[in-house]
mmCIF file of C-alpha atoms and ligand atoms in Angstrom:
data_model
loop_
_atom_site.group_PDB
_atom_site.id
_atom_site.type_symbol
_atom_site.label_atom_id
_atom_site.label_comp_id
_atom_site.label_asym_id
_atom_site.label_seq_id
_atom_site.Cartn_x
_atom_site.Cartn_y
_atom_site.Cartn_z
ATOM 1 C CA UNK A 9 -5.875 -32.240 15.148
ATOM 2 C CA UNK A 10 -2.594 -34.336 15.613
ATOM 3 C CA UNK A 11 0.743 -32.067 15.854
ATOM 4 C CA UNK A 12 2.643 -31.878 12.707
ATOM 5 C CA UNK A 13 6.130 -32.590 12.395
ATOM 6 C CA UNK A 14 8.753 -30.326 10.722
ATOM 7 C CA UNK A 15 8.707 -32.332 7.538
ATOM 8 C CA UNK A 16 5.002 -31.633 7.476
ATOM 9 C CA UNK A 17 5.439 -27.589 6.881
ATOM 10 C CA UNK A 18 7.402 -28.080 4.209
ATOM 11 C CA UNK A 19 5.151 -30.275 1.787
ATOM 12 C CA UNK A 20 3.206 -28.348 -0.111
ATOM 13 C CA UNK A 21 -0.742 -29.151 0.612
ATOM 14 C CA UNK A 22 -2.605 -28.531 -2.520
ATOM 15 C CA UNK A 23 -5.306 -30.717 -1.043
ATOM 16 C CA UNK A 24 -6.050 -27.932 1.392
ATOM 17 C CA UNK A 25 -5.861 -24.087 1.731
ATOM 18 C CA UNK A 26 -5.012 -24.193 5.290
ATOM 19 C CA UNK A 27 -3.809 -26.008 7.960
ATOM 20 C CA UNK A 28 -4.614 -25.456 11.889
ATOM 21 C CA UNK A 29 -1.810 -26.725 13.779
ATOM 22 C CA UNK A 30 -3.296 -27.046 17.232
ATOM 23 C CA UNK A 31 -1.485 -25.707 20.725
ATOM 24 C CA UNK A 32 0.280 -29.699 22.112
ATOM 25 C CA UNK A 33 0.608 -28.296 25.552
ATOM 26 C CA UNK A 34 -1.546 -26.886 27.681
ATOM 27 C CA UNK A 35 -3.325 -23.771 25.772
ATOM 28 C CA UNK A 36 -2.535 -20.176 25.718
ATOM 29 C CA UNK A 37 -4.037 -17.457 24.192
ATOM 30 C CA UNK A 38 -1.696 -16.722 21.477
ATOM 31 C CA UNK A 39 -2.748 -17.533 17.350
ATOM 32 C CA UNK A 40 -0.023 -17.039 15.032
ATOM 33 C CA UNK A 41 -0.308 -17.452 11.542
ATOM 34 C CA UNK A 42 1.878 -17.598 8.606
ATOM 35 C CA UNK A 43 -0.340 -16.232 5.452
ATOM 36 C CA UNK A 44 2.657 -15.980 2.995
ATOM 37 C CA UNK A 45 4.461 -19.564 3.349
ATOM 38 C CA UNK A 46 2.519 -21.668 0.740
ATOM 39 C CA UNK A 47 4.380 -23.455 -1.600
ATOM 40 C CA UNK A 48 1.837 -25.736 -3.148
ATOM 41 C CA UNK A 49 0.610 -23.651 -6.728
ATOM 42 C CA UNK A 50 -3.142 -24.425 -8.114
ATOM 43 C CA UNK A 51 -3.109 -25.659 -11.257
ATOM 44 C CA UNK A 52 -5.843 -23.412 -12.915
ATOM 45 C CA UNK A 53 -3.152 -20.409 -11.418
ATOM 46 C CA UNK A 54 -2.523 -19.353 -15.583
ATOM 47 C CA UNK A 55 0.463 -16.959 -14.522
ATOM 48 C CA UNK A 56 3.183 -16.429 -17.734
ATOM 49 C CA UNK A 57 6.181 -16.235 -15.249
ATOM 50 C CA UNK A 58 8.845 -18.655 -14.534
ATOM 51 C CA UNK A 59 8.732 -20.503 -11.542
ATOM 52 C CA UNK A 60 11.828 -19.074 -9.989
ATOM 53 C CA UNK A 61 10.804 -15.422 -10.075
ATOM 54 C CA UNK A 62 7.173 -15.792 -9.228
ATOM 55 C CA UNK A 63 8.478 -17.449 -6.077
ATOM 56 C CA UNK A 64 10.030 -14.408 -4.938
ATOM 57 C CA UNK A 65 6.797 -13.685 -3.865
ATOM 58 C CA UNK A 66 6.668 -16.070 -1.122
ATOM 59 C CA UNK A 67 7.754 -15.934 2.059
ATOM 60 C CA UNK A 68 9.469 -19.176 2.019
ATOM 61 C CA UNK A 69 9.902 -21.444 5.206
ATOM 62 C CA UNK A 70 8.415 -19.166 7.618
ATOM 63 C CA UNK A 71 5.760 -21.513 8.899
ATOM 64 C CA UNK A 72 8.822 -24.403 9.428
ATOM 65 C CA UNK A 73 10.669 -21.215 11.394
ATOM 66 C CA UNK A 74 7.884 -21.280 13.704
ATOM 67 C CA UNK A 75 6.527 -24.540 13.988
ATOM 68 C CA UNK A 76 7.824 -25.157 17.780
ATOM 69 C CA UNK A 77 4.551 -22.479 18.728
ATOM 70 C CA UNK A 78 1.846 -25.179 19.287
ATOM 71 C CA UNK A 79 4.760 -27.155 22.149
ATOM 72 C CA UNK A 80 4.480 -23.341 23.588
ATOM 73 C CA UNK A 81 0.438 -23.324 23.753
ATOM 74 C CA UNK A 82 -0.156 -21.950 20.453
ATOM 75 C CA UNK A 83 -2.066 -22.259 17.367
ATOM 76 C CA UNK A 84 -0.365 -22.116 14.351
ATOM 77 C CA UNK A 85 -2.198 -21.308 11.186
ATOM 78 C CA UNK A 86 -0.627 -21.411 8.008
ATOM 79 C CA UNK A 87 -1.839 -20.722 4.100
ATOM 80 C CA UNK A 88 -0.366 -23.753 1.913
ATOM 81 C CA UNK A 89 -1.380 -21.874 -1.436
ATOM 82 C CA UNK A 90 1.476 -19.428 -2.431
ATOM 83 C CA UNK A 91 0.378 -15.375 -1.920
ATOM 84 C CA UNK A 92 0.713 -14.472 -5.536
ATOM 85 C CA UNK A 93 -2.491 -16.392 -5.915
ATOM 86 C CA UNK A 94 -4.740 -14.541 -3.685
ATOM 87 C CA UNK A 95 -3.395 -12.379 -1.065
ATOM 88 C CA UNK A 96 -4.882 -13.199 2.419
ATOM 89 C CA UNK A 97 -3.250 -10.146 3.809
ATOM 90 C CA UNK A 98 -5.243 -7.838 1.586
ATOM 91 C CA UNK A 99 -9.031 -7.092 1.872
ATOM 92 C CA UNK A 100 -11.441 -9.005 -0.207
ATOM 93 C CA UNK A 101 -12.236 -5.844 -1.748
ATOM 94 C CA UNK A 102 -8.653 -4.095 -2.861
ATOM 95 C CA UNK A 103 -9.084 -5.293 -6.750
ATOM 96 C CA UNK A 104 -9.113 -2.718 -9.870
ATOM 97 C CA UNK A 105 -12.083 -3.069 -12.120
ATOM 98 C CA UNK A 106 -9.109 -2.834 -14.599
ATOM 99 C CA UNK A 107 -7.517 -6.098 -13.625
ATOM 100 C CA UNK A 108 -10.496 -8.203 -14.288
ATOM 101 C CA UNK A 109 -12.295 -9.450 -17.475
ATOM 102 C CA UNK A 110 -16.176 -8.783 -16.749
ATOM 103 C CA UNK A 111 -18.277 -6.251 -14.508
ATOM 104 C CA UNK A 112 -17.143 -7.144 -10.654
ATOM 105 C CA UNK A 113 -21.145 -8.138 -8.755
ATOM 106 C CA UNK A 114 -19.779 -6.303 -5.765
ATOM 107 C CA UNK A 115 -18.153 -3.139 -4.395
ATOM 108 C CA UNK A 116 -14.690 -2.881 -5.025
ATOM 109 C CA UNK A 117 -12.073 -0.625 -2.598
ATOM 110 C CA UNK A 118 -8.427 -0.800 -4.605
ATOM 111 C CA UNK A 119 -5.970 0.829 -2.303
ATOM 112 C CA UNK A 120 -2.196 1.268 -2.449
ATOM 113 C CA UNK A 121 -1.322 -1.860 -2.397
ATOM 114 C CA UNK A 122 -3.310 -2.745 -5.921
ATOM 115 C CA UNK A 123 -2.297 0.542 -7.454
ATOM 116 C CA UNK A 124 1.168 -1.234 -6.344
ATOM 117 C CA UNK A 125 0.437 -4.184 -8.466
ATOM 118 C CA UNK A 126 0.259 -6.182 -4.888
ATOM 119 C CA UNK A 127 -3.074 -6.275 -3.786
ATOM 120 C CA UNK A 128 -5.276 -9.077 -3.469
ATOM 121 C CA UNK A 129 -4.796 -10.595 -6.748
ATOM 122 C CA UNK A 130 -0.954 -9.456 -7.824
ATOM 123 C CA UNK A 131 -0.271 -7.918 -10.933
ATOM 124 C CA UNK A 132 3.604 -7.885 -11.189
ATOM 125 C CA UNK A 133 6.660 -9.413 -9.507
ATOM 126 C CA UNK A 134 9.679 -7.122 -9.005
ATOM 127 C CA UNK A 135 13.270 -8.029 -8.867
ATOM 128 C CA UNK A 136 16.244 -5.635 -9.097
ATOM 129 C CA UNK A 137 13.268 -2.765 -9.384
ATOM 130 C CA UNK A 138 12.242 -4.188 -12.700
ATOM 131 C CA UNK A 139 8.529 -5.475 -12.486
ATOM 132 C CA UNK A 140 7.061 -8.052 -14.690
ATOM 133 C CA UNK A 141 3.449 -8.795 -15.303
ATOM 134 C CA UNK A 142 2.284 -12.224 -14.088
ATOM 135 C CA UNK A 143 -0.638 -12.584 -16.449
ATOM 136 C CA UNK A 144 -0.621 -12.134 -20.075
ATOM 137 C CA UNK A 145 -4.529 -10.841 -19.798
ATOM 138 C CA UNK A 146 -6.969 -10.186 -17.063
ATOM 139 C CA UNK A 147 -8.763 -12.842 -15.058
ATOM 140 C CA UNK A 148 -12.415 -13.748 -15.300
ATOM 141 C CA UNK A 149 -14.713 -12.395 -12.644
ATOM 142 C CA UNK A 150 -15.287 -16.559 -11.604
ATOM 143 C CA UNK A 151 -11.597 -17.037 -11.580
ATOM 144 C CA UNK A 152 -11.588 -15.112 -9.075
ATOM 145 C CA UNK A 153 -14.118 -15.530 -6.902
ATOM 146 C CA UNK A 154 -13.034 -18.991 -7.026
ATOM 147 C CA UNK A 155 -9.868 -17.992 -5.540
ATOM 148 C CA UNK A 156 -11.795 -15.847 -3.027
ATOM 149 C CA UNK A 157 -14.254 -18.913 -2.262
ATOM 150 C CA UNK A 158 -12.043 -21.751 -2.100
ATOM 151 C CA UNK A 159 -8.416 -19.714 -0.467
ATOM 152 C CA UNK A 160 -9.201 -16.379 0.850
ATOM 153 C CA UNK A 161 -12.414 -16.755 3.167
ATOM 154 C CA UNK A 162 -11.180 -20.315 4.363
ATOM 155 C CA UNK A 163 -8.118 -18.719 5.682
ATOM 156 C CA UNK A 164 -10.080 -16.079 7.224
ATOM 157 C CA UNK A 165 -12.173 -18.396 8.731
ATOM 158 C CA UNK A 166 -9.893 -20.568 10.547
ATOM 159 C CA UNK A 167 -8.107 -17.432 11.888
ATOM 160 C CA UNK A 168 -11.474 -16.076 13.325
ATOM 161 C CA UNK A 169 -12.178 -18.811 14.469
ATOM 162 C CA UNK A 170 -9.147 -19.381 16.314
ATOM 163 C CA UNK A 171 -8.712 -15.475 17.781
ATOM 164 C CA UNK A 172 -12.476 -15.861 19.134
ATOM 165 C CA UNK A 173 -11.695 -19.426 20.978
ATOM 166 C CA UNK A 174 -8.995 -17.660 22.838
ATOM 167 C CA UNK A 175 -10.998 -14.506 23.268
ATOM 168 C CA UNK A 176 -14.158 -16.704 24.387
ATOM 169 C CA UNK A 177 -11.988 -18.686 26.615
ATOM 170 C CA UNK A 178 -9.319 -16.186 28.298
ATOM 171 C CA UNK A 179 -11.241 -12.407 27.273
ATOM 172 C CA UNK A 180 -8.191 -11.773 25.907
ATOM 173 C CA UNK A 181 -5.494 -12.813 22.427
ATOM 174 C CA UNK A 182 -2.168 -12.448 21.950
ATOM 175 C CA UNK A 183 -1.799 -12.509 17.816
ATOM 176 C CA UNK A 184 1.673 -12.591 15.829
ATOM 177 C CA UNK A 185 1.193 -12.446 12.102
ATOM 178 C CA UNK A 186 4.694 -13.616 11.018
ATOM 179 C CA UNK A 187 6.437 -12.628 7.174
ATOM 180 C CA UNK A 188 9.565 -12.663 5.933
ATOM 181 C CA UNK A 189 10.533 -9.501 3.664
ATOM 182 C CA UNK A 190 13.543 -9.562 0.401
ATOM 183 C CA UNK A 191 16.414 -7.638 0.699
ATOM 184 C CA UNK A 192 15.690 -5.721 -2.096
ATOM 185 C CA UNK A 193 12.437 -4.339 -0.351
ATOM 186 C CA UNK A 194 14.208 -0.181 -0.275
ATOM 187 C CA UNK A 195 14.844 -0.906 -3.793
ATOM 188 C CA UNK A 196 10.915 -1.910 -4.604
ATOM 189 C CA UNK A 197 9.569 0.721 -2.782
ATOM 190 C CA UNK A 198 11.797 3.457 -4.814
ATOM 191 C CA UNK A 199 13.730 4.166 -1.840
ATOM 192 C CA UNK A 200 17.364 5.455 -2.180
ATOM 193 C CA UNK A 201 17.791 7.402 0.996
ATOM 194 C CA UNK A 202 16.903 4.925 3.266
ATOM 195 C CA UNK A 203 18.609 2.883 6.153
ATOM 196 C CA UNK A 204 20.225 -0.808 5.564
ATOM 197 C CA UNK A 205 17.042 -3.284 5.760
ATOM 198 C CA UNK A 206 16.811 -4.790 10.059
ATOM 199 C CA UNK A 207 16.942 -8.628 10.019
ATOM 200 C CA UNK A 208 13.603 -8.426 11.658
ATOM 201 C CA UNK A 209 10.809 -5.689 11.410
ATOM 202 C CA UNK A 210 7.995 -5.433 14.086
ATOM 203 C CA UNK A 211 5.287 -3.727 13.171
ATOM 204 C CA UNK A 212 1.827 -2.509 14.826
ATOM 205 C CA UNK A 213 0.903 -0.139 12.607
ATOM 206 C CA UNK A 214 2.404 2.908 14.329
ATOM 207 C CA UNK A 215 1.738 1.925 17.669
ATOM 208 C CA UNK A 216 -1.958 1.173 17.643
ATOM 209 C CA UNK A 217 -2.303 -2.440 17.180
ATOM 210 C CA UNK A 218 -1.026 -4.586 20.554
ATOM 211 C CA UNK A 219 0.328 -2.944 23.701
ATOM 212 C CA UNK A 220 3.901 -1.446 23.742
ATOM 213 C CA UNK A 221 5.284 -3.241 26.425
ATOM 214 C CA UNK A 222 4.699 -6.291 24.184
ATOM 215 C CA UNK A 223 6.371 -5.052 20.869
ATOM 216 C CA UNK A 224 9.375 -4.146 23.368
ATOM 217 C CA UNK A 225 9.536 -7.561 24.956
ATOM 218 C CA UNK A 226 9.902 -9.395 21.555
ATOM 219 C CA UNK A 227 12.013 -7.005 19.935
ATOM 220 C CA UNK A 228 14.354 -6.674 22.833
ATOM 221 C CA UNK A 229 14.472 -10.217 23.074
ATOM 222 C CA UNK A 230 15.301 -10.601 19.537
ATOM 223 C CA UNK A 231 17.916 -7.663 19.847
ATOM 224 C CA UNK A 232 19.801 -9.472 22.650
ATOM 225 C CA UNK A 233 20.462 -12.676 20.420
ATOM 226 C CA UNK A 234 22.177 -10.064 18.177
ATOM 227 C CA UNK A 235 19.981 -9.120 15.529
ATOM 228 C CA UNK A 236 19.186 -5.451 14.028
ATOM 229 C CA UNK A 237 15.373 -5.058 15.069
ATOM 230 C CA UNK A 238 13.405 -2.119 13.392
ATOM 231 C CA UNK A 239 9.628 -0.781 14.108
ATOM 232 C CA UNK A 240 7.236 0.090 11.638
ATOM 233 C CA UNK A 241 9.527 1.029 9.031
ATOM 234 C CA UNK A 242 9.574 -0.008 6.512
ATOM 235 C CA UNK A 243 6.586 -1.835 7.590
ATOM 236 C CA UNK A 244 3.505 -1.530 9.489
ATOM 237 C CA UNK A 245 1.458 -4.479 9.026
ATOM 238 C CA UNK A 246 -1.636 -4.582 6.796
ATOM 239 C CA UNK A 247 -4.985 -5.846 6.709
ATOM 240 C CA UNK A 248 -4.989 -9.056 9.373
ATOM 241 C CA UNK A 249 -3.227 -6.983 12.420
ATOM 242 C CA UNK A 250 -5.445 -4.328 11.323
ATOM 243 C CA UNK A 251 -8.512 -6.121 11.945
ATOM 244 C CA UNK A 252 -7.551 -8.094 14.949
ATOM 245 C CA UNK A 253 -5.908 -5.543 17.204
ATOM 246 C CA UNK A 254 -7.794 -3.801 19.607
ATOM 247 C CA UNK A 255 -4.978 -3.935 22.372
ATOM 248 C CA UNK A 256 -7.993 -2.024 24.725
ATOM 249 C CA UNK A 257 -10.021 -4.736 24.238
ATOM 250 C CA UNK A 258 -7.340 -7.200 25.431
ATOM 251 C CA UNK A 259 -6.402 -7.788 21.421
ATOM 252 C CA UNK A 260 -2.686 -7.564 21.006
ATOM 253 C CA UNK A 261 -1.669 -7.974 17.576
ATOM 254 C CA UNK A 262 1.572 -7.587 15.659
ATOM 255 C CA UNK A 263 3.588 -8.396 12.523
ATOM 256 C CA UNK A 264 7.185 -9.925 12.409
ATOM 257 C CA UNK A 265 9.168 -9.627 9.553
ATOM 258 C CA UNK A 266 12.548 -11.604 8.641
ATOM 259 C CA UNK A 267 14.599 -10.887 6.531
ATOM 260 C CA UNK A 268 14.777 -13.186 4.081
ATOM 261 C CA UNK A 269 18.938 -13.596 3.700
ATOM 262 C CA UNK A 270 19.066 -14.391 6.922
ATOM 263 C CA UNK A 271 18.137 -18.008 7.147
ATOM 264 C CA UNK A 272 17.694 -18.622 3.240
ATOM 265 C CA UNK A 273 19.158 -18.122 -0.520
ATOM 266 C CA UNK A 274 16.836 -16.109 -2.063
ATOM 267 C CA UNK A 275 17.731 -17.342 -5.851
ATOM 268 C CA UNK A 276 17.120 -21.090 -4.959
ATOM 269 C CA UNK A 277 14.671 -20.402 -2.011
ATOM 270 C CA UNK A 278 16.591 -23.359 0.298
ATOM 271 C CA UNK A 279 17.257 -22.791 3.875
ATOM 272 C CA UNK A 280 20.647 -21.534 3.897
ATOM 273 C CA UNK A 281 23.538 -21.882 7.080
ATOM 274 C CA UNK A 282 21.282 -19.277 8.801
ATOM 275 C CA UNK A 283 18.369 -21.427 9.341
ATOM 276 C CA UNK A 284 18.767 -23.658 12.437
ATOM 277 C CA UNK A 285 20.442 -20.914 14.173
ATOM 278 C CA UNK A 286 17.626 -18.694 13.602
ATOM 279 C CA UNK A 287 15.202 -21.676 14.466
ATOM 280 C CA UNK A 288 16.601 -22.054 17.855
ATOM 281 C CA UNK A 289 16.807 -18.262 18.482
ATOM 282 C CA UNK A 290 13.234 -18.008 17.382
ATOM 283 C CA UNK A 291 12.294 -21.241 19.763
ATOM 284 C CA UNK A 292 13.574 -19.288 22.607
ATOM 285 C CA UNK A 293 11.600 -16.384 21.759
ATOM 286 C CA UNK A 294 8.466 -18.128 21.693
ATOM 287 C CA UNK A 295 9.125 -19.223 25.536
ATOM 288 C CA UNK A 296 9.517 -15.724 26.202
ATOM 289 C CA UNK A 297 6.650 -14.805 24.674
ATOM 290 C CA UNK A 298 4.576 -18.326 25.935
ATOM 291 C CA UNK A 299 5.464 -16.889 29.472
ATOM 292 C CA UNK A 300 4.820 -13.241 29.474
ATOM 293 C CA UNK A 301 1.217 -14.227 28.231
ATOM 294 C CA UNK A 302 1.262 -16.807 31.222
ATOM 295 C CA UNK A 303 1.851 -14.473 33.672
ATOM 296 C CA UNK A 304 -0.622 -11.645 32.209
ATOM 297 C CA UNK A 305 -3.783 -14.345 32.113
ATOM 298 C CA UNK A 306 -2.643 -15.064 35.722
ATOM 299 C CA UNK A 307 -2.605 -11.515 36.850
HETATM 300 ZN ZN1 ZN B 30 4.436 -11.806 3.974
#
């Protein structure tokens, strides 16, 4: 698959669910993947909101942030259909029999995240802690296996896919699962007591997801271009570093989290005077990580 330019990330690819963005150079072991970037909304989506507040649920520009990572050996996968459509960083499973219109054929697992409103179908978009409801009544069960079919398993599969080539190849994967989080995010979990919000947020779900050394490395790096870098908190990381890391298995896997002010407006979603210098901060970064993963395949 030819290398996309920048202008490339940022047209929205209705056409198809995801795009693979192959490493250019010669290949690492590292699969990133941006499941919260798409900009390009189905037409059968049926949601009652205005455009500008269900886009708060994106996580705007994020792939374009991070497109250098194929020049560093990468893959780069990224979801062109927007989050608030199907979730691929929720399990296929974490519906409510309450949300949809019609007995579910499977099993069902709703977890914290649906009970949130924000599981793999979303309920409600929050700004300001007021939440509004995104459908004026519940989906049919083939609307949304549809969106399960057609968005959710696709993605899925072109990550597996792309975590067992390196594994088959080098034994080992280096995966960054890369977000960008509102301001407001203290404010939508109920929080009042807590800290101001890092610029970035690393998570491995409490230390249990890639080795430590590497979480260090990238959040060092990041804190010596002058940025507030926070683990964990408020975020962990969900369902795709769940199921990927095994860092004793040679399975690192992490989430990064921007914050979203920091390289855009978040009322008319454009790149804002933060970008490029947050683009070339972020290209650096990825040739630290490019040759700490060098080095460990060597050793
Ligand atoms: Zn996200």
């Amino acid at each position: 698959m030819p290398l996309m330019n920048h202008a490339d990330f940022l047209r929205p690819r209705p056409d198809e669910p995801v795009l693979v963005h192959a490493a250019s150079g010669p290949v690492l072991p590292i699969v990133c993947d941006s499941p919260h970037s798409g900009t390009a909304y189905p037409a059968d989506f049926g949601h009652c909101l205005p455009m500008e507040l269900l886009r708060r649920g994106e996580d705007t520009h994020v792939a374009a942030l991070w497109d250098q990572w194929p020049a560093h050996g990468a893959t780069l996968i990224e979801a062109t259909f927007p989050r608030t459509y199907i979730d691929p960083n929720r399990a296929e499973t974490d519906l409510d029999p309450e949300q949809i219109d019609g007995a579910w054929p499977g099993p069902l697992s709703p977890g914290i995240k649906t009970r949130q409103g924000l599981g793999l179908i979303w309920q409600r978009i929050s700004r300001n802690g007021v939440a509004t409801p995104l459908y004026e009544r519940r989906r049919s069960v083939a609307q949304i296996e549809h969106r399960i079919a057609g968005y959710w398993r696709p993605y899925h599969a072109a990550l597996a896919q792309a975590i067992d080539a390196s594994v088959q190849r080098f034994g080992r994967v280096w995966h960054l699962n890369l977000h960008s989080m509102p301001n407001d995010v203290y404010q939508r979990l109920g929080r009042t007591d807590a800290p101001p919000l890092a610029d970035f947020v690393l998570g491995d779900r409490d230390g249990t997801s890639c080795a430590p050394e590497f979480i260090r490395l990238i959040g060092d790096t990041l804190a010596g271009f002058g940025y507030s870098v926070a683990y964990n908190e408020p975020y962990k990381g969900v369902e795709l570093i769940g199921r990927i890391g095994r860092p004793q298995q040679g399975r690192h896997s992490l989430q990064i989290e921007i914050r979203r002010p920091v390289y855009m407006d978040e009322d008319t979603r454009e790149p804002n005077a933060g970008f490029e210098p947050l683009r070339a901060h972020l290209r650096e970064l990825m040739a630290v990580v490019a040759a700490h993963v060098r080095q460990s395949i060597a050793n």
